[in-house]
mmCIF file of C-alpha atoms in Angstrom:
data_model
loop_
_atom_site.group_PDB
_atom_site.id
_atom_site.type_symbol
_atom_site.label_atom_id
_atom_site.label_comp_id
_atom_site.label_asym_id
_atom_site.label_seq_id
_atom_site.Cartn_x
_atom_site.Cartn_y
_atom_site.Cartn_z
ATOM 1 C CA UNK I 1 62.862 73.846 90.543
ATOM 2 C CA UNK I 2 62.491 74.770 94.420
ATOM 3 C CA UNK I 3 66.272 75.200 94.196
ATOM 4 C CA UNK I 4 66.140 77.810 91.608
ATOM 5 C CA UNK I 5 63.453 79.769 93.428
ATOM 6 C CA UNK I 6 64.979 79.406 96.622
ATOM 7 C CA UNK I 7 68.511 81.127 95.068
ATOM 8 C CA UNK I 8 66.423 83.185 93.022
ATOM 9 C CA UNK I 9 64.555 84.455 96.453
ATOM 10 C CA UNK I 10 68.250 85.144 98.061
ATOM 11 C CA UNK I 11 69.982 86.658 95.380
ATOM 12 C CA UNK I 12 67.146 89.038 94.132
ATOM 13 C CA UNK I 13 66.894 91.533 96.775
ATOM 14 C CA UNK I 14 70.312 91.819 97.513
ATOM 15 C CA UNK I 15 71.006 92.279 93.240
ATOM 16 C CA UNK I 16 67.728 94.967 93.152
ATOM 17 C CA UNK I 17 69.712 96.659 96.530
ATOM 18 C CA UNK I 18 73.024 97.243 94.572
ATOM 19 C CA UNK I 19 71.125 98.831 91.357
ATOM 20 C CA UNK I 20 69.473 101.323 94.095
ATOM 21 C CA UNK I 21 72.929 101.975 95.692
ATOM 22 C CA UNK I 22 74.204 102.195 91.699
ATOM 23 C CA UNK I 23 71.460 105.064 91.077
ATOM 24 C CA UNK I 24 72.334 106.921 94.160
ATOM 25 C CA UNK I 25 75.925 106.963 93.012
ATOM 26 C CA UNK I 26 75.445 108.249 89.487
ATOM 27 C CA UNK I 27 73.004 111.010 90.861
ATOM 28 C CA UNK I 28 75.635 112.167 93.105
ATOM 29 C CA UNK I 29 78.347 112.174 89.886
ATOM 30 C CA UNK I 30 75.576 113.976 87.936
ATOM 31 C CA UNK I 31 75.165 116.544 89.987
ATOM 32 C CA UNK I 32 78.738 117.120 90.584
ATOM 33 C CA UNK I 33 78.990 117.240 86.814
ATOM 34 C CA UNK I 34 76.545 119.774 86.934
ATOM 35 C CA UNK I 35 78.018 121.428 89.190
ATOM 36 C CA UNK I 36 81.522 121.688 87.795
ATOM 37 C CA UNK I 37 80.056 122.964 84.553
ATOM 38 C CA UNK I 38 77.671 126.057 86.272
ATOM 39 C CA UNK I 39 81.216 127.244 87.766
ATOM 40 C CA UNK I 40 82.901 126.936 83.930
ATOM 41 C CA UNK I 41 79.915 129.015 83.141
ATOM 42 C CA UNK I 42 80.728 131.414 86.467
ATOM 43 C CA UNK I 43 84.311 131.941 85.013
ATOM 44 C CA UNK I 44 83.331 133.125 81.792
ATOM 45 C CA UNK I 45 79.823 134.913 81.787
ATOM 46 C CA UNK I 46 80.661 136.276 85.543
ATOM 47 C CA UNK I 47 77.682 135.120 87.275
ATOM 48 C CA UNK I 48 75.740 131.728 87.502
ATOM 49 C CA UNK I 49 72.480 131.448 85.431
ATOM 50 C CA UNK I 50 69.195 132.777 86.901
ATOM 51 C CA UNK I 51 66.719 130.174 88.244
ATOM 52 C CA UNK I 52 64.919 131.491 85.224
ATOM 53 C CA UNK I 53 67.448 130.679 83.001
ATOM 54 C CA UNK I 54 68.311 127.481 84.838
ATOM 55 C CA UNK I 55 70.527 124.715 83.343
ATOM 56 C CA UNK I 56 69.476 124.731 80.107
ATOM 57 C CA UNK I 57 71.741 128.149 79.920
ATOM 58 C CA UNK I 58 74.949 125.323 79.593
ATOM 59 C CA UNK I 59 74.111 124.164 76.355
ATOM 60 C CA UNK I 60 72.540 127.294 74.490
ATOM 61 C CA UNK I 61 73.677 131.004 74.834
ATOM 62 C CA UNK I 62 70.656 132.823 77.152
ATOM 63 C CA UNK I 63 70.562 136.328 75.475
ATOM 64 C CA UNK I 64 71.876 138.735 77.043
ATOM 65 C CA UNK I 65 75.112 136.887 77.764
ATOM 66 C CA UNK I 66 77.859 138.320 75.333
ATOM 67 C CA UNK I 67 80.807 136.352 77.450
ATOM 68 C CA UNK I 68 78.888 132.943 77.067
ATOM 69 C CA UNK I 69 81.862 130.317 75.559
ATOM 70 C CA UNK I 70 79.665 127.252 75.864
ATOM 71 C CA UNK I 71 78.186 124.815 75.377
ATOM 72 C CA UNK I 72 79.157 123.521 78.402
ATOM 73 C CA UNK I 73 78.052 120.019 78.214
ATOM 74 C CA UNK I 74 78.119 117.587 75.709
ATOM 75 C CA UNK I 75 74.652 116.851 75.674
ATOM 76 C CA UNK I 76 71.498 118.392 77.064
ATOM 77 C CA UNK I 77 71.185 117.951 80.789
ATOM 78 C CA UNK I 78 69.845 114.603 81.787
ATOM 79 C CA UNK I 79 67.341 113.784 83.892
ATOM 80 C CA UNK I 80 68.556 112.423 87.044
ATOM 81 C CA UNK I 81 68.746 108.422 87.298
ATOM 82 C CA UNK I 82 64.801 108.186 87.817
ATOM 83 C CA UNK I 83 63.280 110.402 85.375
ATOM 84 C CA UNK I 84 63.199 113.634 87.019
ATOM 85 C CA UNK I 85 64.032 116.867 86.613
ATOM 86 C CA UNK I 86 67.544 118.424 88.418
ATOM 87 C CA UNK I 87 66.284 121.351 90.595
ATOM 88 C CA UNK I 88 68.194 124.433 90.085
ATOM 89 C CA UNK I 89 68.201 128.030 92.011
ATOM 90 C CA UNK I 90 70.130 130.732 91.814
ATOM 91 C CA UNK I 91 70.401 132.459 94.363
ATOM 92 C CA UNK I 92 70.587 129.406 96.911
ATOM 93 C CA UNK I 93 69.216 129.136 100.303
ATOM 94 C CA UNK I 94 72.535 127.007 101.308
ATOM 95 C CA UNK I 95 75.078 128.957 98.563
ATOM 96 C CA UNK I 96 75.256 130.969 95.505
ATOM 97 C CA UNK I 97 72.753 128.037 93.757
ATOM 98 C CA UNK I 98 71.528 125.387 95.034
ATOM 99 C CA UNK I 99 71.174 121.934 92.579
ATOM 100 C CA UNK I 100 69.502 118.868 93.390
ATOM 101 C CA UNK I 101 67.750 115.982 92.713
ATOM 102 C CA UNK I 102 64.765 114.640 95.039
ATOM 103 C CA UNK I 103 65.584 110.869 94.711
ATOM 104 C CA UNK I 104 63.839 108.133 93.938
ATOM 105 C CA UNK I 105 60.307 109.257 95.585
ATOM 106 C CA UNK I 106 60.866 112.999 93.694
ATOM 107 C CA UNK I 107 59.457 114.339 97.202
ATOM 108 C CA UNK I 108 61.851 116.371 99.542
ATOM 109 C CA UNK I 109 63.349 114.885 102.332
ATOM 110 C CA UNK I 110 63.072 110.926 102.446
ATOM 111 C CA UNK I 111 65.745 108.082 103.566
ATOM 112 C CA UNK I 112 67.778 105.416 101.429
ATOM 113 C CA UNK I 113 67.467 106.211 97.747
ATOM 114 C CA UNK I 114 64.513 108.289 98.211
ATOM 115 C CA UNK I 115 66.711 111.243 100.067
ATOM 116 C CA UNK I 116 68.037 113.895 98.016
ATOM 117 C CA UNK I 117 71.141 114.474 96.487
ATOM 118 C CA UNK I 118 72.432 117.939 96.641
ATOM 119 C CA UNK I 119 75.179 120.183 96.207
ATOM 120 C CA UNK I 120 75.610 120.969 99.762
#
């Protein structure tokens, strides 16, 4: 028994680390799946969404867009890897829109898996 827990003491935090590393990793392939799919929009409607119509414009036609050819992803966005919403604006402060995710925390800023993931 004091085997087990002493293995199970070692191996835990080092298995919990990779799943944090894991969630960083598909946030960062999210929102470069995002971002692919706001410049397919781009090429076809001639302009990103609005922040107002924000990322929901991928999967159903905002009105007022007779060029829209979507949907442009196969499902509705996701949120990213722990629960939140992607942030979207358009214009950006660092481009023509900026996308991100606020990490684990869902505060700006932070360190480790609590910084956020962005576009730029």
């Amino acid at each position: 028994m004091v085997i087990i827990g002493l293995l199970a003491a070692y191996v835990g935090p080092r298995f919990f680390s990779q799943i944090g590393k894991a969630e960083v990793k598909e946030a960062r392939a999210q929102v470069d799946a995002l971002e692919k799919a706001l410049d397919q929009y781009r090429l076809d409607v001639g302009h990103y969404p609005s922040t107002e119509q924000g990322l929901a414009a991928l999967n159903a036609q905002p009105s007022g867009e007779p060029k829209w050819a979507g949907p442009y992803l196969k499902k509705a966005v996701p949120p990213d890897p722990w629960g939140h919403v992607f942030i979207y604006r358009q214009p950006g402060e660092h481009g023509e829109f900026d996308l991100m995710s606020l990490g684990k925390d869902g505060q700006p800023g932070g360190t480790g898996e609590a910084e956020d993931i962005t576009n730029w």
